[in-house]
């Protein structure tokens, strides 16, 4: 959410984006440790522990140790980390215009009609690059200078939106196929340039265009917009071939569309896709105070123990829907089936580890290796194992495997299980040293232009600070 803001602020302040993005990204992980609902890892650990007979953790039960130890980590990220990171140029810092793949449809009577390819290129002062010339569905012409361009030919080109519209007017062509327009072009509904605007539409996950074609989504009919070109960030230099309306779109694709200002505004207001049209219309905030009050009430009721967080969250969702702060469509799109399945299957795996005796076996093995050592040292060593595991596999896997083992270790030692459960929670969240241990690490790796070595340069010292801090804080809080 804040990545574009960070990039923009860094560029305006002439401060390296790479010196800001990673510290902020790792700071969000530290902040997520502080409550039971801060991260999916926290929810997994708390859910598995409750399912195995442990007491229900309150919303802010471990906020104090995270505030103290996390404060030291935040100071490191603020004062030291930016000096350790090299100045790398991120992709988001590139201000050059996006290059779109498009098709110029030659019209009868336009400049390109009957002209040779060399004449068409000369008309564009040699700046137009034509990758392919398609005459029929299966016939592509060789790009010979003497080849004649005929009405109905498709010229496959790549350029910025401004240049594409310039070539459209210069050659008397169109960036859309008139036969694809669903209403007839006549005196009552002519094609007019007046009042038409260009906009870039980013396909996002959960939008009607993700993993669908424009034709299947009936884009032109539904939104009153003409798709003109496509930018594919995963392969910006490749040529998009075939009918634009039939191409399967994916999250991250950017469409160049044309339409009236009202049509573009309606698409933006629908919230189904991200529209970049250069306007400065402020977002509608008439529900903001109401939504903030409901959110604050949900957290307050859970923090005071008036109702469990699961109940207060559902009540809050109902109030958001009833007061118009949230639409049913948005609520449904926010429900991630993979996340739900991870939680459900993780609970089952935790029960299986306990039911089969595997957790007890691993716990006995760990205690035997650490025999003779005091409980605080065993706690610290176990947390370090979880930390290493979360950077190698994933935080959720470490949480699910570690929680039953933590309970068994505490039972073997005859001490309270809570500090060992928190050791799993903190260790599984400390995925600072690799870009693959946590989802946000991959996001900031791309946005900041980082390499894997950059995560180790910052993540290893931060992990040591946090590990030592929690190793001292947990035994003191739980009197081990």
XYZ file of C-alpha atoms in Angstrom:
480
model
C 0.000 0.000 0.000
C 2.760 2.455 0.931
C 5.376 1.386 -1.625
C 4.406 3.963 -4.293
C 4.317 6.661 -1.595
C 7.794 5.677 -0.377
C 9.189 5.666 -3.903
C 7.669 9.060 -4.699
C 8.851 10.618 -1.429
C 12.367 9.224 -1.880
C 12.611 10.536 -5.433
C 11.418 13.997 -4.388
C 13.890 14.064 -1.476
C 16.644 12.724 -3.780
C 17.246 9.912 -1.294
C 18.043 6.390 -2.599
C 14.911 4.258 -2.725
C 17.011 1.240 -1.772
C 17.886 2.948 1.518
C 14.213 3.215 2.477
C 12.341 0.247 1.025
C 13.999 -2.625 2.901
C 14.065 -0.921 6.330
C 10.365 -0.090 5.977
C 9.490 -3.579 4.751
C 11.302 -5.302 7.639
C 9.769 -2.797 10.074
C 6.294 -3.942 9.023
C 7.236 -7.523 9.941
C 8.357 -6.363 13.390
C 5.119 -4.421 13.802
C 3.104 -7.454 12.778
C 4.578 -9.476 15.633
C 2.890 -7.341 18.277
C -0.694 -8.698 18.186
C -2.445 -11.986 17.574
C -3.897 -10.702 14.289
C -0.753 -8.925 13.082
C 0.324 -11.654 10.661
C -0.977 -14.953 9.344
C 1.911 -16.610 11.219
C 0.562 -15.266 14.511
C -2.899 -16.582 13.703
C -1.465 -20.017 12.892
C 0.561 -20.277 16.098
C -2.325 -19.088 18.269
C -4.788 -21.341 16.439
C -2.630 -24.470 16.681
C -1.851 -23.793 20.365
C -5.537 -23.317 21.193
C -6.437 -26.436 19.260
C -3.889 -28.396 21.303
C -5.415 -27.313 24.612
C -3.458 -24.178 25.427
C -5.157 -21.066 26.795
C -6.534 -18.360 24.488
C -3.985 -15.589 23.944
C -5.400 -12.088 24.227
C -4.942 -9.529 21.458
C -2.032 -7.642 23.087
C -0.698 -10.397 25.359
C 2.903 -10.177 24.098
C 2.881 -6.524 23.028
C 5.325 -5.453 25.777
C 8.285 -7.703 24.803
C 7.768 -6.860 21.126
C 7.682 -3.137 21.929
C 10.987 -3.339 23.846
C 12.905 -5.743 21.595
C 11.273 -4.473 18.415
C 12.214 -0.933 19.429
C 15.887 -1.926 19.342
C 15.346 -3.505 15.923
C 13.628 -0.387 14.618
C 16.524 1.776 15.796
C 18.898 -0.455 13.834
C 16.705 -0.178 10.723
C 16.477 3.596 11.112
C 20.067 4.523 11.945
C 22.282 1.714 10.621
C 20.527 -0.197 7.832
C 20.398 2.667 5.258
C 24.190 3.043 5.562
C 24.759 -0.665 4.879
C 22.597 -0.826 1.770
C 24.076 -0.019 -1.654
C 22.423 2.558 -3.881
C 20.466 0.461 -6.366
C 18.174 1.784 -9.078
C 14.689 0.254 -8.600
C 12.358 -0.481 -11.526
C 9.744 1.807 -9.945
C 12.194 4.707 -10.176
C 12.100 4.576 -13.966
C 10.087 7.566 -15.139
C 10.209 6.731 -18.833
C 6.792 6.135 -20.426
C 5.466 2.597 -20.637
C 5.877 0.887 -23.998
C 2.669 -0.733 -25.249
C 2.165 -3.377 -27.908
C -0.571 -2.323 -30.331
C -2.016 -2.926 -33.788
C -2.644 -0.173 -36.328
C -5.619 -1.134 -38.507
C -5.220 0.434 -41.957
C -8.363 2.237 -43.138
C -9.490 2.770 -46.688
C -8.621 6.275 -47.866
C -6.007 6.859 -45.167
C -2.432 7.807 -45.926
C -1.180 4.224 -45.578
C -3.776 2.884 -48.059
C -1.868 1.728 -51.163
C 1.460 3.093 -49.979
C 4.681 1.115 -49.801
C 6.208 0.229 -46.458
C 9.097 2.606 -47.107
C 6.662 5.494 -47.700
C 4.810 4.722 -44.469
C 8.051 4.687 -42.487
C 9.212 7.909 -44.141
C 5.933 9.597 -43.207
C 6.726 8.807 -39.555
C 10.260 10.222 -39.981
C 11.720 6.760 -39.455
C 10.579 6.631 -35.813
C 7.845 4.030 -36.356
C 9.003 0.450 -35.861
C 6.733 -2.148 -37.461
C 7.349 -5.663 -36.147
C 4.815 -7.546 -38.279
C 2.324 -6.974 -41.051
C -0.779 -9.181 -41.033
C -3.111 -9.305 -44.036
C -5.407 -12.184 -43.125
C -5.789 -14.441 -40.110
C -3.017 -16.736 -41.368
C -1.037 -14.516 -43.768
C 1.869 -12.391 -42.549
C 3.786 -10.309 -45.076
C 7.539 -9.931 -45.337
C 8.680 -6.463 -44.301
C 10.093 -5.517 -47.688
C 10.411 -1.779 -48.418
C 8.369 -2.173 -51.619
C 5.454 -4.129 -50.086
C 2.106 -2.371 -50.568
C -0.087 -1.688 -47.539
C -3.786 -2.329 -48.140
C -6.987 -1.543 -46.199
C -7.577 -4.125 -43.469
C -3.876 -4.791 -42.914
C -2.695 -4.856 -39.329
C 0.615 -3.219 -38.465
C 2.046 -4.605 -35.213
C 3.880 -1.782 -33.449
C 5.281 -0.876 -30.010
C 5.550 2.626 -28.564
C 4.348 5.030 -25.875
C 0.638 5.988 -25.726
C 1.328 9.480 -27.095
C 3.288 8.178 -30.084
C 0.711 5.485 -30.841
C -2.051 8.093 -31.062
C 0.234 10.264 -33.225
C 0.828 7.405 -35.678
C -2.893 6.655 -35.721
C -3.671 10.170 -36.952
C -0.598 10.438 -39.179
C -1.293 7.259 -41.152
C -5.091 7.454 -41.168
C -5.326 4.178 -39.226
C -7.066 3.110 -36.027
C -5.753 1.395 -32.919
C -8.972 -0.620 -32.752
C -10.787 -2.774 -35.243
C -14.035 -1.072 -36.251
C -15.660 -4.479 -36.730
C -15.092 -5.191 -33.027
C -17.313 -2.262 -31.979
C -20.652 -3.669 -30.887
C -22.816 -0.691 -31.882
C -23.078 0.342 -35.549
C -21.056 3.322 -36.743
C -23.536 5.602 -38.476
C -24.832 9.167 -38.338
C -26.500 8.570 -34.975
C -23.447 6.980 -33.321
C -20.389 8.236 -35.184
C -16.795 7.772 -34.085
C -15.849 11.138 -32.596
C -12.511 12.304 -31.258
C -14.131 15.041 -29.180
C -14.354 14.239 -25.482
C -12.244 11.099 -25.830
C -9.485 10.446 -23.293
C -6.698 7.918 -22.848
C -6.164 6.006 -19.625
C -4.000 3.153 -18.442
C -5.805 0.323 -16.653
C -3.805 -2.044 -14.443
C -5.191 -5.575 -14.135
C -5.163 -6.606 -10.468
C -5.827 -9.901 -8.741
C -9.536 -10.246 -8.112
C -10.478 -7.964 -11.000
C -12.854 -9.247 -13.713
C -9.966 -9.291 -16.224
C -7.525 -11.446 -14.250
C -7.025 -14.750 -16.120
C -9.687 -13.734 -18.671
C -9.719 -12.128 -22.095
C -11.320 -8.799 -22.917
C -13.863 -10.598 -25.089
C -14.819 -13.048 -22.320
C -15.201 -10.194 -19.832
C -17.206 -8.117 -22.379
C -14.981 -5.195 -21.452
C -16.109 -2.729 -24.135
C -19.794 -3.394 -23.502
C -19.528 -3.286 -19.719
C -17.417 -0.148 -19.402
C -17.893 1.722 -22.695
C -14.137 1.817 -23.340
C -12.066 0.772 -26.351
C -8.900 -1.253 -25.616
C -6.061 0.047 -27.785
C -2.828 -1.575 -26.608
C -1.252 -3.800 -23.968
C 1.865 -3.475 -21.816
C 3.125 -6.701 -20.244
C 5.623 -5.944 -17.480
C 6.903 -9.523 -17.356
C 8.083 -9.245 -20.980
C 8.059 -5.562 -21.996
C 10.223 -6.116 -25.079
C 8.179 -8.988 -26.526
C 5.589 -8.401 -29.230
C 1.984 -9.258 -28.388
C 0.586 -11.120 -31.374
C -2.994 -11.985 -32.153
C -6.243 -10.204 -31.458
C -5.973 -7.991 -28.385
C -9.506 -8.938 -27.325
C -8.582 -12.629 -27.207
C -5.340 -12.382 -25.205
C -5.471 -13.954 -21.735
C -4.715 -11.190 -19.241
C -2.952 -11.566 -15.922
C -2.385 -9.431 -12.841
C 0.207 -6.768 -13.626
C -0.801 -6.276 -17.266
C -1.539 -2.667 -18.248
C -4.163 -1.824 -20.863
C -4.254 1.408 -22.813
C -7.932 2.309 -23.263
C -9.840 5.143 -24.884
C -13.232 6.504 -23.936
C -15.221 9.394 -22.576
C -14.290 11.043 -19.315
C -17.466 9.692 -17.730
C -16.665 6.121 -18.776
C -13.168 6.345 -17.340
C -14.522 7.884 -14.125
C -17.121 5.097 -13.818
C -14.426 2.438 -14.206
C -12.333 4.145 -11.544
C -15.303 4.393 -9.169
C -16.150 0.704 -9.650
C -12.941 -0.246 -7.839
C -12.534 -3.383 -9.944
C -9.298 -2.203 -11.573
C -6.578 0.353 -10.962
C -7.037 3.287 -13.360
C -4.115 5.608 -14.126
C -5.502 8.577 -16.026
C -3.513 11.484 -14.643
C -6.487 13.131 -12.925
C -6.235 14.603 -9.453
C -9.693 13.662 -8.219
C -9.548 13.105 -4.488
C -10.868 9.793 -3.140
C -14.328 9.733 -1.592
C -13.957 9.734 2.185
C -17.503 10.251 3.438
C -17.444 6.780 5.079
C -13.904 7.146 6.475
C -14.825 8.239 10.024
C -17.509 5.583 10.291
C -15.127 2.856 9.120
C -12.395 4.064 11.479
C -14.816 4.000 14.417
C -15.918 0.429 13.612
C -12.322 -0.747 13.224
C -11.309 0.879 16.502
C -14.280 -0.696 18.282
C -13.358 -4.153 16.996
C -9.834 -3.827 18.386
C -11.010 -2.268 21.667
C -13.629 -4.950 22.368
C -11.071 -7.688 21.703
C -8.367 -5.969 23.777
C -10.698 -5.520 26.787
C -11.837 -9.132 26.588
C -15.478 -8.189 26.009
C -15.594 -10.679 23.140
C -13.072 -12.862 21.287
C -11.320 -11.302 18.306
C -13.028 -13.788 15.970
C -16.463 -12.635 17.144
C -15.655 -8.921 17.218
C -14.146 -9.131 13.707
C -17.315 -10.746 12.336
C -19.486 -8.137 14.054
C -17.251 -5.420 12.606
C -17.587 -6.915 9.127
C -21.358 -6.943 9.461
C -21.385 -3.299 10.537
C -19.105 -2.341 7.636
C -21.534 -3.952 5.195
C -24.661 -2.586 6.887
C -23.380 1.013 6.969
C -22.167 1.005 3.366
C -18.469 1.267 4.221
C -17.839 -2.003 2.403
C -19.517 -3.605 -0.600
C -20.333 -7.300 -0.732
C -18.154 -7.627 -3.840
C -15.132 -6.172 -2.044
C -15.709 -8.369 0.999
C -15.885 -11.487 -1.164
C -12.767 -10.568 -3.134
C -10.842 -10.023 0.126
C -11.502 -13.623 1.176
C -8.401 -15.571 0.182
C -9.198 -19.253 -0.229
C -5.476 -20.253 -0.188
C -4.979 -18.509 3.180
C -8.053 -20.220 4.640
C -6.855 -23.596 3.367
C -3.378 -23.002 4.841
C -4.892 -22.317 8.270
C -7.259 -25.307 8.149
C -4.638 -27.785 6.938
C -2.085 -26.391 9.384
C -4.414 -27.072 12.311
C -4.818 -30.633 11.068
C -1.039 -31.035 10.718
C -0.509 -29.771 14.255
C -2.970 -32.317 15.614
C -1.293 -35.052 13.575
C 2.130 -34.233 15.015
C 0.750 -34.486 18.537
C -1.532 -37.462 17.916
C 1.137 -39.640 16.300
C 3.758 -38.857 18.933
C 6.086 -37.220 16.409
C 6.097 -33.936 18.340
C 7.022 -35.750 21.566
C 9.784 -37.660 19.779
C 11.311 -34.483 18.336
C 10.944 -32.700 21.674
C 12.699 -35.511 23.570
C 15.492 -35.522 20.972
C 15.954 -31.759 21.301
C 15.962 -31.883 25.116
C 18.456 -34.783 25.094
C 20.822 -32.808 22.861
C 20.524 -29.838 25.215
C 20.615 -31.944 28.393
C 22.127 -30.178 31.363
C 21.408 -26.716 30.018
C 19.029 -24.374 31.869
C 15.542 -23.782 30.470
C 16.297 -20.202 29.253
C 19.193 -21.478 27.135
C 17.032 -24.255 25.678
C 14.345 -21.673 24.933
C 16.900 -19.463 23.172
C 18.284 -22.374 21.154
C 14.826 -23.500 20.107
C 13.949 -19.966 18.979
C 17.146 -19.873 16.909
C 16.184 -23.149 15.223
C 12.770 -21.684 14.324
C 14.443 -18.541 13.001
C 16.763 -20.512 10.728
C 13.884 -22.691 9.553
C 11.644 -19.744 8.639
C 14.393 -18.260 6.446
C 14.942 -21.564 4.653
C 11.382 -22.843 4.180
C 8.581 -20.427 5.062
C 7.216 -18.700 8.131
C 3.917 -20.590 8.070
C 5.633 -23.988 7.784
C 7.934 -23.160 10.695
C 4.950 -22.022 12.778
C 2.895 -25.155 12.160
C 5.749 -27.592 12.766
C 7.230 -25.706 15.706
C 4.144 -25.100 17.866
C 3.394 -28.758 18.817
C 7.103 -29.360 19.403
C 7.305 -26.275 21.637
C 4.449 -27.564 23.797
C 6.109 -30.970 24.090
C 9.488 -29.445 25.034
C 7.814 -27.421 27.805
C 6.120 -30.565 29.084
C 9.449 -32.461 29.052
C 11.078 -29.662 31.053
C 8.072 -29.242 33.371
C 7.766 -25.511 32.713
C 5.089 -23.213 31.293
C 4.442 -23.699 27.582
C 3.656 -20.026 26.856
C 7.258 -18.788 26.459
C 8.081 -21.683 24.132
C 4.971 -20.995 22.047
C 6.036 -17.357 21.796
C 9.540 -18.505 20.869
C 7.965 -20.222 17.856
C 5.886 -17.159 17.029
C 8.820 -14.747 17.238
C 11.240 -17.110 15.510
C 8.830 -17.829 12.652
C 8.333 -14.098 12.117
C 12.052 -13.276 11.990
C 12.375 -13.994 8.265
C 14.702 -11.065 7.649
C 17.740 -12.721 6.069
C 16.302 -14.067 2.795
C 13.877 -12.649 0.235
C 11.831 -15.856 0.201
C 10.935 -16.316 3.868
C 8.141 -13.729 3.863
C 5.764 -12.467 1.180
C 6.581 -8.786 1.730
C 10.277 -9.492 1.218
C 9.621 -10.442 -2.392
C 7.621 -7.246 -2.906
C 10.335 -4.966 -1.576
C 13.030 -6.951 -3.418
C 11.429 -6.013 -6.730
C 10.468 -2.469 -5.780
C 13.870 -1.635 -4.284
C 16.010 -3.409 -6.861
C 17.667 -5.531 -4.154
C 19.701 -8.707 -4.433
C 19.622 -11.675 -2.046
C 22.940 -10.528 -0.534
C 21.301 -7.244 0.523
C 18.809 -9.140 2.695
C 21.661 -11.029 4.363
C 23.581 -7.777 4.940
C 20.658 -6.274 6.858
C 18.714 -9.346 7.938
C 21.462 -11.228 9.775
C 22.393 -8.362 12.175
C 18.699 -7.581 12.715
C 17.957 -11.258 13.428
C 20.768 -11.415 15.993
C 19.485 -8.266 17.739
C 15.922 -9.574 17.894
C 16.944 -13.117 18.889
C 19.153 -11.951 21.761
C 16.485 -9.498 22.907
C 13.701 -12.088 23.019
C 16.080 -14.642 24.604
C 16.455 -12.255 27.552
C 12.888 -10.907 27.644
C 10.886 -14.162 27.622
C 12.652 -15.858 30.604
C 12.255 -12.631 32.602
C 8.533 -12.295 31.818
C 7.696 -15.952 32.497
C 10.233 -16.521 35.307
C 12.032 -19.454 33.735
